[in-house]
Short mmCIF file of C-alpha atoms and ligand atoms in Angstrom, two decimals:
data_model
loop_
_atom_site.label_atom_id
_atom_site.label_comp_id
_atom_site.label_asym_id
_atom_site.label_seq_id
_atom_site.Cartn_x
_atom_site.Cartn_y
_atom_site.Cartn_z
CA MET A 1 88.76 -158.85 -84.41
CA ALA A 2 87.22 -156.00 -86.36
CA ASP A 3 83.42 -156.33 -87.44
CA PHE A 4 83.16 -155.52 -91.15
CA SER A 5 79.33 -156.64 -91.44
CA LEU A 6 77.28 -154.09 -93.26
CA ARG A 7 73.48 -153.49 -93.12
CA HIS A 8 73.25 -152.30 -96.67
CA LEU A 9 75.49 -151.46 -99.73
CA LEU A 10 73.92 -148.26 -101.16
CA THR A 11 77.01 -146.13 -102.20
CA LEU A 12 80.66 -145.94 -101.89
CA ASP A 13 80.42 -142.39 -100.81
CA GLY A 14 81.61 -142.36 -97.25
CA LEU A 15 82.40 -145.96 -96.84
CA PRO A 16 85.52 -146.11 -94.56
CA ARG A 17 88.77 -147.08 -96.32
CA VAL A 18 89.21 -150.00 -93.86
CA THR A 19 85.75 -151.32 -94.95
CA LEU A 20 86.55 -150.90 -98.56
CA GLU A 21 90.00 -152.49 -98.24
CA HIS A 22 88.38 -155.32 -96.35
CA LEU A 23 85.73 -155.99 -99.10
CA LEU A 24 88.59 -155.99 -101.72
CA GLN A 25 90.68 -158.35 -99.52
CA ARG A 26 87.71 -160.83 -99.17
CA ALA A 27 86.97 -160.58 -102.86
CA ALA A 28 90.63 -161.40 -103.67
CA ILE A 29 90.22 -164.40 -101.47
CA TRP A 30 86.97 -165.55 -103.21
CA ARG A 31 88.27 -164.82 -106.67
CA HIS A 32 89.43 -168.37 -107.49
CA THR A 33 86.54 -170.18 -105.91
CA ALA A 34 84.17 -167.67 -107.50
CA LEU A 35 85.14 -168.99 -111.06
CA HIS A 36 86.52 -172.50 -110.44
CA GLY A 37 84.92 -173.86 -107.14
CA PRO A 38 84.52 -175.74 -105.12
CA PHE A 39 81.08 -174.33 -105.05
CA ASP A 40 80.30 -175.57 -101.46
CA ALA A 41 80.64 -172.34 -99.33
CA THR A 42 77.67 -171.90 -96.95
CA PRO A 43 77.47 -168.35 -95.51
CA LEU A 44 74.09 -167.77 -97.12
CA ARG A 45 72.65 -171.35 -96.58
CA GLY A 46 68.99 -170.92 -95.96
CA ARG A 47 68.83 -167.44 -97.17
CA THR A 48 66.97 -166.18 -100.15
CA VAL A 49 68.45 -163.45 -102.38
CA VAL A 50 66.26 -161.59 -104.94
CA ASN A 51 67.51 -159.85 -108.00
CA LEU A 52 65.10 -157.07 -108.40
CA PHE A 53 66.08 -155.34 -111.60
CA PHE A 54 63.97 -152.69 -113.10
CA GLU A 55 66.58 -151.90 -115.82
CA PRO A 56 68.30 -154.33 -118.09
CA SER A 57 71.53 -156.02 -117.05
CA THR A 58 73.74 -158.90 -118.16
CA ARG A 59 76.89 -158.67 -115.96
CA THR A 60 75.46 -157.39 -112.70
CA ARG A 61 72.43 -159.65 -112.44
CA SER A 62 74.27 -162.93 -113.61
CA SER A 63 77.24 -162.27 -111.45
CA PHE A 64 75.05 -161.64 -108.43
CA GLU A 65 73.06 -164.83 -109.13
CA LEU A 66 76.33 -166.85 -109.37
CA ALA A 67 77.75 -165.21 -106.27
CA ALA A 68 74.64 -165.89 -104.21
CA SER A 69 74.26 -169.42 -105.21
CA ARG A 70 78.00 -170.15 -104.67
CA LEU A 71 77.36 -168.95 -101.13
CA GLY A 72 74.60 -171.45 -100.69
CA ALA A 73 71.57 -169.08 -101.15
CA THR A 74 68.42 -169.64 -102.91
CA VAL A 75 68.22 -167.09 -105.70
CA LEU A 76 64.95 -165.47 -107.06
CA ASN A 77 65.24 -163.55 -110.29
CA PHE A 78 62.40 -160.99 -110.39
CA ASP A 79 61.02 -160.62 -113.95
CA MET A 80 59.89 -157.02 -114.32
CA ALA A 81 58.19 -157.71 -117.50
CA SER A 82 55.67 -160.22 -116.04
CA SER A 83 55.46 -158.76 -112.57
CA SER A 84 52.65 -156.88 -110.84
CA THR A 85 54.58 -153.69 -111.17
CA ARG A 86 52.94 -153.70 -114.66
CA LYS A 87 49.67 -153.51 -112.92
CA GLY A 88 50.64 -150.62 -110.83
CA GLU A 89 52.20 -152.04 -107.73
CA THR A 90 54.69 -149.79 -106.05
CA LEU A 91 58.28 -150.61 -105.53
CA ALA A 92 57.78 -150.62 -101.86
CA ASP A 93 54.74 -152.98 -102.07
CA THR A 94 56.93 -155.27 -104.26
CA LEU A 95 59.46 -155.35 -101.54
CA TYR A 96 57.01 -155.87 -98.81
CA THR A 97 55.50 -158.74 -100.84
CA LEU A 98 58.88 -160.44 -101.34
CA GLU A 99 59.72 -159.82 -97.61
CA ALA A 100 56.49 -161.71 -96.68
CA MET A 101 57.94 -164.71 -98.53
CA GLY A 102 61.04 -164.78 -96.49
CA VAL A 103 63.31 -162.93 -98.73
CA THR A 104 66.05 -160.91 -96.69
CA LEU A 105 68.64 -160.08 -99.20
CA PHE A 106 67.66 -157.45 -102.04
CA VAL A 107 69.67 -156.71 -105.07
CA VAL A 108 68.06 -153.74 -106.61
CA ARG A 109 68.62 -151.83 -109.89
CA HIS A 110 66.37 -148.94 -110.77
CA ALA A 111 66.32 -146.03 -113.38
CA ALA A 112 65.54 -143.35 -110.58
CA ASP A 113 68.14 -141.84 -108.47
CA GLY A 114 67.90 -142.63 -104.84
CA ALA A 115 65.28 -145.47 -105.47
CA VAL A 116 67.38 -148.12 -103.52
CA ALA A 117 68.07 -145.70 -100.59
CA ALA A 118 64.36 -145.00 -100.39
CA LEU A 119 63.58 -148.61 -100.21
CA ALA A 120 66.13 -149.17 -97.46
CA GLU A 121 64.27 -146.59 -95.51
CA VAL A 122 61.15 -148.75 -95.41
CA CYS A 123 62.38 -152.30 -95.41
CA ALA A 124 62.08 -154.64 -92.58
CA PRO A 125 64.90 -154.53 -89.95
CA THR A 126 65.81 -158.15 -91.17
CA SER A 127 66.28 -157.01 -94.67
CA SER A 128 69.50 -155.86 -96.29
CA LEU A 129 69.73 -154.08 -99.86
CA ILE A 130 72.49 -153.87 -102.30
CA ASN A 131 72.31 -150.93 -104.86
CA ALA A 132 72.96 -152.64 -108.30
CA GLY A 133 72.76 -149.21 -109.98
CA ASP A 134 70.36 -146.50 -109.54
CA GLY A 135 69.85 -143.70 -112.21
CA ARG A 136 73.21 -141.88 -112.42
CA SER A 137 73.96 -141.95 -108.79
CA ALA A 138 75.75 -144.99 -107.73
CA HIS A 139 76.88 -148.61 -108.70
CA PRO A 140 78.97 -149.55 -105.62
CA THR A 141 79.74 -153.18 -106.64
CA GLN A 142 81.09 -151.97 -110.06
CA GLY A 143 83.30 -149.47 -108.16
CA LEU A 144 84.53 -152.23 -106.02
CA LEU A 145 85.32 -154.72 -108.86
CA ASP A 146 87.07 -151.83 -110.70
CA MET A 147 89.21 -151.24 -107.72
CA LEU A 148 89.99 -154.86 -107.40
CA THR A 149 90.95 -155.15 -111.16
CA ILE A 150 93.31 -152.13 -110.74
CA ARG A 151 94.87 -153.74 -107.69
CA GLN A 152 95.56 -156.75 -109.57
CA HIS A 153 97.31 -155.12 -112.36
CA LYS A 154 98.86 -152.02 -110.59
CA GLY A 155 99.34 -153.02 -107.05
CA ASP A 156 97.87 -151.59 -103.74
CA ASP A 157 99.43 -148.20 -103.85
CA PHE A 158 97.23 -146.03 -105.78
CA SER A 159 99.07 -142.80 -104.83
CA ARG A 160 101.42 -143.60 -107.70
CA LEU A 161 98.72 -143.94 -110.45
CA LYS A 162 97.45 -141.55 -113.08
CA ILE A 163 93.93 -142.66 -113.92
CA ALA A 164 92.03 -141.32 -116.94
CA ILE A 165 88.33 -141.71 -117.21
CA VAL A 166 87.12 -140.85 -120.66
CA GLY A 167 83.52 -140.56 -121.92
CA ASP A 168 80.08 -139.87 -120.60
CA VAL A 169 80.91 -139.01 -116.97
CA ARG A 170 77.83 -136.83 -116.58
CA HIS A 171 75.45 -139.79 -116.79
CA SER A 172 77.66 -142.44 -115.37
CA ARG A 173 76.85 -144.07 -112.01
CA VAL A 174 79.84 -146.17 -112.51
CA ALA A 175 82.11 -143.03 -112.67
CA ARG A 176 80.60 -141.55 -109.55
CA SER A 177 81.31 -144.82 -107.64
CA ASP A 178 84.68 -145.10 -109.20
CA LEU A 179 85.56 -141.53 -108.17
CA HIS A 180 84.38 -142.15 -104.57
CA ALA A 181 86.59 -145.34 -104.27
CA LEU A 182 89.62 -143.77 -106.05
CA ARG A 183 89.60 -140.98 -103.69
CA THR A 184 89.20 -143.19 -100.59
CA LEU A 185 92.15 -145.18 -101.86
CA GLY A 186 94.44 -142.11 -102.39
CA CYS A 187 94.67 -142.10 -106.15
CA GLY A 188 97.61 -139.78 -107.28
CA GLU A 189 95.73 -138.21 -110.16
CA ILE A 190 92.31 -138.57 -111.60
CA ARG A 191 91.67 -137.18 -115.04
CA LEU A 192 88.23 -136.63 -116.47
CA ALA A 193 87.87 -136.05 -120.09
CA ALA A 194 84.60 -135.66 -122.28
CA PRO A 195 82.77 -133.25 -124.41
CA PRO A 196 81.77 -130.34 -122.05
CA ALA A 197 78.12 -131.38 -122.27
CA LEU A 198 79.12 -134.85 -120.89
CA LEU A 199 81.24 -133.64 -117.96
CA PRO A 200 79.81 -133.84 -114.46
CA ASP A 201 79.00 -130.93 -112.12
CA ALA A 202 81.78 -129.22 -110.19
CA ALA A 203 80.65 -131.28 -106.96
CA ILE A 204 81.26 -134.60 -108.61
CA SER A 205 84.71 -133.74 -110.36
CA ALA A 206 86.11 -131.91 -107.26
CA GLY A 207 89.93 -132.66 -107.05
CA CYS A 208 89.98 -134.23 -110.67
CA ARG A 209 91.93 -132.73 -113.47
CA ILE A 210 89.55 -131.85 -116.28
CA CYS A 211 91.23 -132.49 -119.78
CA ALA A 212 90.12 -130.69 -122.87
CA THR A 213 90.92 -133.76 -125.08
CA ALA A 214 91.14 -137.34 -124.81
CA ASP A 215 94.75 -137.27 -125.93
CA GLU A 216 95.55 -134.96 -122.87
CA ALA A 217 93.80 -137.40 -120.55
CA LEU A 218 95.63 -140.37 -121.84
CA ASP A 219 99.12 -138.93 -122.02
CA GLY A 220 101.27 -141.07 -119.67
CA ALA A 221 98.24 -142.63 -117.93
CA ASP A 222 98.64 -145.84 -116.10
CA VAL A 223 94.75 -146.81 -116.30
CA VAL A 224 92.47 -145.83 -119.08
CA MET A 225 88.72 -146.19 -118.24
CA THR A 226 86.27 -145.54 -120.88
CA LEU A 227 82.44 -145.22 -120.50
CA ARG A 228 79.29 -146.11 -122.47
CA LEU A 229 77.37 -143.21 -124.00
CA GLN A 230 74.38 -143.42 -121.56
CA ARG A 231 71.80 -142.47 -124.29
CA GLU A 232 68.97 -143.74 -122.23
CA ARG A 233 69.76 -140.91 -119.63
CA MET A 234 70.68 -138.17 -122.02
CA GLU A 235 68.64 -135.31 -123.35
CA GLU A 236 68.61 -135.00 -127.14
CA GLY A 237 71.55 -133.36 -128.90
CA LEU A 238 74.28 -133.81 -126.52
CA VAL A 239 76.40 -135.67 -129.10
CA ALA A 240 76.53 -134.43 -132.53
CA SER A 241 77.10 -137.68 -134.33
CA LEU A 242 78.70 -141.13 -133.00
CA GLU A 243 81.26 -140.84 -135.85
CA ALA A 244 82.51 -137.45 -134.47
CA TYR A 245 82.48 -138.83 -130.84
CA PHE A 246 84.56 -141.91 -131.76
CA ARG A 247 86.98 -139.62 -133.64
CA ASP A 248 87.35 -137.25 -130.69
CA TRP A 249 86.90 -139.31 -127.81
CA GLY A 250 87.09 -143.03 -128.59
CA ILE A 251 89.87 -144.98 -127.55
CA THR A 252 91.86 -146.22 -130.59
CA PRO A 253 95.13 -147.95 -130.85
CA GLU A 254 96.71 -144.71 -131.92
CA ARG A 255 95.32 -142.80 -129.08
CA LEU A 256 96.33 -145.67 -126.52
CA ARG A 257 99.92 -145.29 -127.53
CA LEU A 258 99.88 -141.93 -125.61
CA ALA A 259 99.50 -143.86 -122.33
CA ARG A 260 102.11 -145.67 -120.43
CA PRO A 261 103.10 -148.84 -122.51
CA ASP A 262 101.93 -150.89 -119.59
CA ALA A 263 98.69 -149.04 -119.24
CA ILE A 264 95.56 -151.04 -118.80
CA VAL A 265 92.14 -150.29 -120.45
CA MET A 266 88.91 -150.62 -118.54
CA HIS A 267 85.24 -150.61 -119.57
CA PRO A 268 82.23 -151.37 -117.25
CA GLY A 269 80.28 -152.91 -120.17
CA PRO A 270 78.05 -153.04 -121.98
CA MET A 271 80.41 -151.65 -124.81
CA ASN A 272 79.41 -149.65 -127.82
CA ARG A 273 82.18 -150.71 -130.01
CA GLY A 274 83.24 -148.10 -132.57
CA VAL A 275 81.79 -145.30 -130.42
CA GLU A 276 83.77 -145.12 -127.22
CA ILE A 277 86.26 -148.04 -127.95
CA ALA A 278 87.78 -149.59 -130.98
CA ASP A 279 87.53 -153.33 -131.58
CA ALA A 280 91.39 -153.49 -131.55
CA VAL A 281 91.59 -151.95 -128.01
CA ALA A 282 88.77 -153.92 -126.45
CA ASP A 283 90.04 -157.15 -127.65
CA GLY A 284 93.85 -156.08 -127.45
CA PRO A 285 96.62 -157.00 -125.04
CA GLN A 286 96.05 -154.04 -122.63
CA SER A 287 92.43 -154.71 -122.21
CA VAL A 288 91.23 -156.01 -118.91
CA ILE A 289 87.56 -155.88 -119.61
CA ARG A 290 86.94 -159.46 -119.10
CA ALA A 291 88.94 -159.55 -115.92
CA GLN A 292 86.57 -156.86 -114.73
CA VAL A 293 83.62 -159.30 -115.49
CA SER A 294 85.46 -162.12 -113.79
CA ASN A 295 86.13 -159.99 -110.64
CA GLY A 296 82.55 -159.12 -110.44
CA VAL A 297 81.45 -162.53 -109.18
CA ALA A 298 84.29 -162.41 -106.33
CA VAL A 299 83.41 -158.87 -105.38
CA ARG A 300 79.48 -159.68 -105.15
CA MET A 301 80.43 -162.71 -102.99
CA ALA A 302 82.36 -160.56 -100.71
CA VAL A 303 79.55 -157.97 -100.41
CA LEU A 304 76.79 -160.71 -99.81
CA GLU A 305 79.10 -162.19 -97.29
CA ALA A 306 79.40 -158.85 -95.32
CA LEU A 307 75.63 -158.48 -95.40
CA ALA A 308 74.93 -162.03 -94.32
CA GLY A 309 74.97 -161.34 -90.60
CA ASN A 310 71.85 -159.10 -90.86
CA GLY A 311 68.48 -160.96 -90.81
CA GLN A 312 69.92 -164.25 -89.20
N1 CP B 401 78.40 -152.91 -115.92
C1 CP B 401 77.20 -153.20 -115.76
O1 CP B 401 76.52 -152.79 -114.76
O2 CP B 401 76.88 -154.02 -116.83
P1 CP B 401 75.25 -154.57 -116.75
O3 CP B 401 74.43 -153.45 -117.12
O4 CP B 401 75.29 -155.64 -117.92
O5 CP B 401 74.97 -155.22 -115.43
#
């Protein structure tokens, strides 16, 4: 039998298709249990998972906590605001401190690009790290849950799909992880649409169709992904006004009518309603935004399970 165990999950870039498909398959199996129980699975019994978040989170942190506890782990939620990082302790020393307490599974979010990969270089051989979002670089579990959500609604054959990603692609780690996964799964056409200042570098958008307008991107699309304006990672002045942004790039019911009638609308959250998406779309019949959140627990169970073999 193939061995799909992983040491770390830092990025989807370069993750073999067979591994990605395996994680999606395991997540699909966990999906019902993840939400409805029985909560008696034990692959992580006796293990401690720490949520080491240096940036705010609702979805990722909560779903990792649920996923780990549903797999039998003890979960430690690190509180940055009251931690010794406020007294100058480094990220690496924080890791060593938690390793000394017997923690072996680390879920890490950090504002700096490459911060989680740097920790993976210095951690103990028994430790495994999951990147829960670093800077604008990667958010691999979000990429996986997005792929699971697309599969649920559109089937396994991505070569038939036209997927429009609209919004602040330049600053989005979600977009980067989605692009890696969509390419690996053989997506038929990936369209990127954003004001020029919010488009990514050519290396990121390679192979994608760049659309000058949101309308062009949505025309006949099967999947519409919209992204939050990442104002915390943005230099001043990239967006003239939120009203103008919504007018030109927001996903409204009128604009959504350009997509296929059975198109789904995705957003990784948190949403800025009235900026990148209208209420009527976010809460409308084509929205799968809450399904994305539900899938997050199952995907994180699958990833934790794949890492469970290390550190035993
Ligand atoms: N999508 C996502 O990462 O959401 P949170 O910031 O709430 O975790």
